[in-house]
CSV table of C-alpha atoms in Angstrom, one decimal:
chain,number,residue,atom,x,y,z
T,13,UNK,CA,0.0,0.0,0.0
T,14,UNK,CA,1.1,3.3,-0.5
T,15,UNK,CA,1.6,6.1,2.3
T,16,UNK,CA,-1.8,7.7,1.1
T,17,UNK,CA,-3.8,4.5,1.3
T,18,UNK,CA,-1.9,3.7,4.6
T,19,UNK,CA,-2.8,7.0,6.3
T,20,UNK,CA,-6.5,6.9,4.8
T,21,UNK,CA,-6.9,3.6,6.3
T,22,UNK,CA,-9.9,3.2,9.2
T,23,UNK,CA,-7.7,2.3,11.8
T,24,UNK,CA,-10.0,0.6,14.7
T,25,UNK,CA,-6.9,0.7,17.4
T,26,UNK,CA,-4.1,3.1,17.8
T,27,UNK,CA,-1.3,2.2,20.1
T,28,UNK,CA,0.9,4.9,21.0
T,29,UNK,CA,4.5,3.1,22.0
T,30,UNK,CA,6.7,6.0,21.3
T,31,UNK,CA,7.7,6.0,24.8
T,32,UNK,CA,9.3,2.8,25.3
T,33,UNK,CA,12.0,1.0,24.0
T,34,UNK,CA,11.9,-2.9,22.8
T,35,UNK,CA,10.5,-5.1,24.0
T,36,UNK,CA,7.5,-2.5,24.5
T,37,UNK,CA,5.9,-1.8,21.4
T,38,UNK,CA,5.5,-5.4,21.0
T,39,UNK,CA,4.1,-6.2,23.9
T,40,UNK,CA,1.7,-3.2,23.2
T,41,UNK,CA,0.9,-4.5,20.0
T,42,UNK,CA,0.9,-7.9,21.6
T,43,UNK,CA,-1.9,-6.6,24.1
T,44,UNK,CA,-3.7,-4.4,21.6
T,45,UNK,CA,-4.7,-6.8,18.8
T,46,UNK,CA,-6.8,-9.1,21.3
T,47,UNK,CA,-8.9,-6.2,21.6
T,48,UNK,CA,-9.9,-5.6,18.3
T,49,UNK,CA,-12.2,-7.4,15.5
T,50,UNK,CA,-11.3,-9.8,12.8
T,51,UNK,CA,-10.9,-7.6,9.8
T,52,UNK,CA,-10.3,-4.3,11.8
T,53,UNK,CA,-6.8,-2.4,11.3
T,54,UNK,CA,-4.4,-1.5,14.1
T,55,UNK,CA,-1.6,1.4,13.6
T,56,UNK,CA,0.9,0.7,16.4
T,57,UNK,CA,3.4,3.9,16.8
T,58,UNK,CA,7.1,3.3,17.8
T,59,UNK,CA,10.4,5.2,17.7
T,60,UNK,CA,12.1,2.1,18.3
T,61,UNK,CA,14.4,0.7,15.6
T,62,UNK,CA,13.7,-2.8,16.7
T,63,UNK,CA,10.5,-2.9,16.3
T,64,UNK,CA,10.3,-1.8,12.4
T,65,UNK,CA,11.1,-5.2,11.5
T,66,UNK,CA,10.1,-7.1,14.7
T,67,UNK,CA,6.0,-5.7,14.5
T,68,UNK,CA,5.4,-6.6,10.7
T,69,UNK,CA,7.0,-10.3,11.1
T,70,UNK,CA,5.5,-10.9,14.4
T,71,UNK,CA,1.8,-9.9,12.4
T,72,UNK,CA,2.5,-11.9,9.6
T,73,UNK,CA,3.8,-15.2,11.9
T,74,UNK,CA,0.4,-14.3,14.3
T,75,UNK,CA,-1.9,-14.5,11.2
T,76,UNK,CA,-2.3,-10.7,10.6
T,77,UNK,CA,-1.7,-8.8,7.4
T,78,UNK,CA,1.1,-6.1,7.5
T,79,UNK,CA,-0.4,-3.4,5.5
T,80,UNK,CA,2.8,-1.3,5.6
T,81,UNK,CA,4.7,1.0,7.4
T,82,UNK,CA,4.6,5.4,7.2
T,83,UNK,CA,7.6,7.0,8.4
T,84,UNK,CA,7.0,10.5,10.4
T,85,UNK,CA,9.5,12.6,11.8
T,86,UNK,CA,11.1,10.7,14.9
T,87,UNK,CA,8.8,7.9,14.3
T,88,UNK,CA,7.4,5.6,12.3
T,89,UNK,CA,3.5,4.0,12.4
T,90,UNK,CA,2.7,0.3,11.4
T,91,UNK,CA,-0.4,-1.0,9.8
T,92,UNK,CA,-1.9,-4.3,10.1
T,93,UNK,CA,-5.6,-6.1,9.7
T,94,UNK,CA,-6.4,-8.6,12.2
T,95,UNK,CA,-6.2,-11.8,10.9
R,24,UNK,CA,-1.4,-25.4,15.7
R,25,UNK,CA,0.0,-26.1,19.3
R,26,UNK,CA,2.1,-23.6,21.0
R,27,UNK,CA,6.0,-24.1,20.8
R,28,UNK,CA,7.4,-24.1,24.1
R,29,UNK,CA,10.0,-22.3,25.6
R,30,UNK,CA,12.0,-23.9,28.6
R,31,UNK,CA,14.4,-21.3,30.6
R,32,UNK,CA,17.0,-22.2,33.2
R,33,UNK,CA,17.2,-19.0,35.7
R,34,UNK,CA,20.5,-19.9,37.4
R,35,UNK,CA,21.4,-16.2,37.8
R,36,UNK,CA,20.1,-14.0,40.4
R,37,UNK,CA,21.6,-10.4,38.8
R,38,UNK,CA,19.9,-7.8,38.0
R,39,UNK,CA,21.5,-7.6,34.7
R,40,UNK,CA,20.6,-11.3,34.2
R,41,UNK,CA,17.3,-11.0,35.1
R,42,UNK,CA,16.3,-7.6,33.2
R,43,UNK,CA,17.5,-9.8,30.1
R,44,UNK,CA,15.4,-12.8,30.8
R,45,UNK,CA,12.9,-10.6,31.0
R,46,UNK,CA,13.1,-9.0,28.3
R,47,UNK,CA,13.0,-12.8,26.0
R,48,UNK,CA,10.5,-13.5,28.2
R,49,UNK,CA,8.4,-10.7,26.6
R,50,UNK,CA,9.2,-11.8,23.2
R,51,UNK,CA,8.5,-15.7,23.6
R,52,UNK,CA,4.7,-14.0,25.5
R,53,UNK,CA,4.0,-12.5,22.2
R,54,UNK,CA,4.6,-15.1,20.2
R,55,UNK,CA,2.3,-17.2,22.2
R,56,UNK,CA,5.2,-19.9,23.7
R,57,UNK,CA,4.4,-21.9,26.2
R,58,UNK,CA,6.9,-21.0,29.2
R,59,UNK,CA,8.8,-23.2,31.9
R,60,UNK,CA,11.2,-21.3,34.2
R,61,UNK,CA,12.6,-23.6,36.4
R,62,UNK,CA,14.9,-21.0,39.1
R,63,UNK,CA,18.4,-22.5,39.9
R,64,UNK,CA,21.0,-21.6,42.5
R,65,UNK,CA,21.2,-18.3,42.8
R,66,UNK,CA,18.1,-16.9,40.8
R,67,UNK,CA,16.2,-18.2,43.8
R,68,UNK,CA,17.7,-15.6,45.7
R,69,UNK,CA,15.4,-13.0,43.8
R,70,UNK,CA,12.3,-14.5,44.4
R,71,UNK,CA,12.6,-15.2,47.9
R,72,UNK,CA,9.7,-12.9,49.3
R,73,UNK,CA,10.6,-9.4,50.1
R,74,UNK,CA,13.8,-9.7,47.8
R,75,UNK,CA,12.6,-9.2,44.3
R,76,UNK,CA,12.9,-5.0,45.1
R,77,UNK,CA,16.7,-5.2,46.5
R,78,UNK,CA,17.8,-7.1,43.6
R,79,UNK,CA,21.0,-4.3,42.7
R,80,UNK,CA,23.7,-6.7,41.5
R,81,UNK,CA,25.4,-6.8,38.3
R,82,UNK,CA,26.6,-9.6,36.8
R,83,UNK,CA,29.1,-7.9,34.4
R,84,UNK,CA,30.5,-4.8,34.7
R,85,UNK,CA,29.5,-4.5,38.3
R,86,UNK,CA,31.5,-0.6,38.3
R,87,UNK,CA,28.9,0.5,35.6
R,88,UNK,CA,25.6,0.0,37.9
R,89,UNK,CA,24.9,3.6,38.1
R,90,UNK,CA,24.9,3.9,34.0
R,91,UNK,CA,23.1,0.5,33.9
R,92,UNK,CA,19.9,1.8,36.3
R,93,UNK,CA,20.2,5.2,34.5
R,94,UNK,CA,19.4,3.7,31.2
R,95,UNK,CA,17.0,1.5,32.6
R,96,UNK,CA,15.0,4.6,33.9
R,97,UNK,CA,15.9,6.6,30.6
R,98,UNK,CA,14.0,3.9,28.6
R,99,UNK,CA,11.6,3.3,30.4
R,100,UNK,CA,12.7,-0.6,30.8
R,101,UNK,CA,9.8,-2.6,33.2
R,102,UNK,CA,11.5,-4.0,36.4
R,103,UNK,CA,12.1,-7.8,36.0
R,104,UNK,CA,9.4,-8.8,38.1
R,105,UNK,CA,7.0,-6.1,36.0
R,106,UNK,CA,8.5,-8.3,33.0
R,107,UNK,CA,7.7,-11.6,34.4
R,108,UNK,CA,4.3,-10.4,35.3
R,109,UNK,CA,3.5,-9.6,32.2
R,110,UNK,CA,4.3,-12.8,30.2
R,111,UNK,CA,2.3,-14.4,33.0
R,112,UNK,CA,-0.8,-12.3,31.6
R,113,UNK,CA,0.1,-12.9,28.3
R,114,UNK,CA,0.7,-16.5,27.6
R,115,UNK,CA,1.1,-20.0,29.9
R,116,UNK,CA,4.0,-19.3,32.1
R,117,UNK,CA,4.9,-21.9,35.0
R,118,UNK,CA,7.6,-20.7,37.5
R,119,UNK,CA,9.2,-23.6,39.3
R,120,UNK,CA,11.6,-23.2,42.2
R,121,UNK,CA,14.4,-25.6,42.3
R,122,UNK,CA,14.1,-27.3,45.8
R,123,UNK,CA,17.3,-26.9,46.9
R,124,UNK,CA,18.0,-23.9,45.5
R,125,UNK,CA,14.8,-22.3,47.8
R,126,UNK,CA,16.7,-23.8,50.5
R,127,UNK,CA,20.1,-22.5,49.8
R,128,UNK,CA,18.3,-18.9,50.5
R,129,UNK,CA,16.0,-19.9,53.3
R,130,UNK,CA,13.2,-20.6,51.1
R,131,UNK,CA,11.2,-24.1,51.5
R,132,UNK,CA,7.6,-23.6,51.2
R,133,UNK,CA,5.3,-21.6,48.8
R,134,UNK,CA,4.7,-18.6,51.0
R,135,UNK,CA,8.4,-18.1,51.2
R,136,UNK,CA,8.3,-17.1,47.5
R,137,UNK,CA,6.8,-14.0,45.8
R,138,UNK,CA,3.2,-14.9,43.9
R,139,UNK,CA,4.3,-15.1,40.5
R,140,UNK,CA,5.7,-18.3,41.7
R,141,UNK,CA,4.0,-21.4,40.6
R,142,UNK,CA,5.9,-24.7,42.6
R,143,UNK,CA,8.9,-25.6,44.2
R,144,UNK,CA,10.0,-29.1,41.8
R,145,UNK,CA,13.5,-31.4,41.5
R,146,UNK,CA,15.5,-30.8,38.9
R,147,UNK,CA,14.7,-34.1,36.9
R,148,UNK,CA,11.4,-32.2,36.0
R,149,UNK,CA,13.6,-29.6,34.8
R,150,UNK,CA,15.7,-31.9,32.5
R,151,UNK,CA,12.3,-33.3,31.3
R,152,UNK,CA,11.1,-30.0,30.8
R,153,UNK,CA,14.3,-29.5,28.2
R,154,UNK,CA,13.9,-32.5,26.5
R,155,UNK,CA,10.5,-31.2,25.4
R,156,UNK,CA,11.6,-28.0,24.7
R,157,UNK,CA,11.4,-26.2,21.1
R,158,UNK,CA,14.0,-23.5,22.4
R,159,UNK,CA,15.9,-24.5,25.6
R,160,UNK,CA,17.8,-21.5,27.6
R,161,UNK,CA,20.0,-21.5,30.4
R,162,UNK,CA,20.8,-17.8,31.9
């Protein structure tokens, strides 16, 4: 997906990690995704380096779809559908 | 699908250690692992009741504990037991105590230990525990 269809997307949960370092944002995003629908898109926000790569495989190996990933200034937000 | 499992031997009693198990601990909750921790020698130190807070000691680099706690703080790292805690919420984790190593500390009964603790077991449960294991680690 591109950054404009990423950051039109319905997103259903936000998480806002910014403020911790690994193993945070996953556990966030861990936590998060139990609360949301089958279909429904989450956009977890990090500033953790780790993360970038460890969110999107963890979605994918969890049964998720990885929409894509929209860098911002400092940060960086993740997309994924609930699988 | 069934859950892999994840069996950890918690020999050390450091806070360095610890923070690190912790930290794996967190990854193998999110991935849905089924967790052993069976607590050797001197992890059992840590979770004798009333000593999971005074836990200071470093394993390695034991002169760089003020830079180690400041970066702790800094990033906003959970405390080990605030770790532990949470891949207890997360996914099936089982703490066992090793028997002796309880004892070794003045710990021999349940109530001795802090409540994230499950049993107090022998180690051939442990070894069985290993064989089983998808991913075996001994910190």
């Amino acid at each position: 997906m591109t950054t404009d269809e990423l950051q039109g997307l319905t997103v259903s949960k936000s998480v806002d990690a910014r403020g911790t370092a690994c193993p945070g944002p996953l556990l966030a995003a861990k936590k998060a995704i139990g609360e949301i629908k089958t279909g429904e898109i989450m956009e977890v926000l990090s500033a953790d380096e780790g993360t970038k790569k460890d969110i999107p495989k963890w979605a994918e190996k969890k049964g998720h779809e990885y929409l894509g990933t929209v860098e911002e200034s400092g940060f960086f937000k993740i997309y994924m559908r609930k699988g | 699908m069934e859950n892999k499992k994840l069996c950890m031997a918690l020999f050390s009693g450091s806070i360095d250690k610890l923070t690190g198990a912790g930290v794996i601990l967190s990854g193998a909750a999110a991935d849905d692992m089924d967790i052993d921790i069976y607590v050797l020698l001197m992890g059992a130190r840590a979770f004798i009741k009333g000593n999971e807070k005074k836990i200071t000691e470093l394993s390695e680099y034991p002169e760089l504990k003020d830079e180690f706690f400041a970066s702790l703080d800094k990033l906003k790292v959970s405390t080990w037991v605030d770790f532990f805690k949470m891949a207890k919420e997360l996914t099936n984790v089982k703490i066992h105590i090793c028997s002796l190593a309880g004892k070794m500390w003045g710990g021999e009964k349940m109530e001795d230990f802090i409540d994230l603790t499950d049993d107090i077991c022998g180690i051939g449960e442990y070894i069985t525990s290993a064989q089983e294991a998808d991913v075996h680690l001994f910190i």
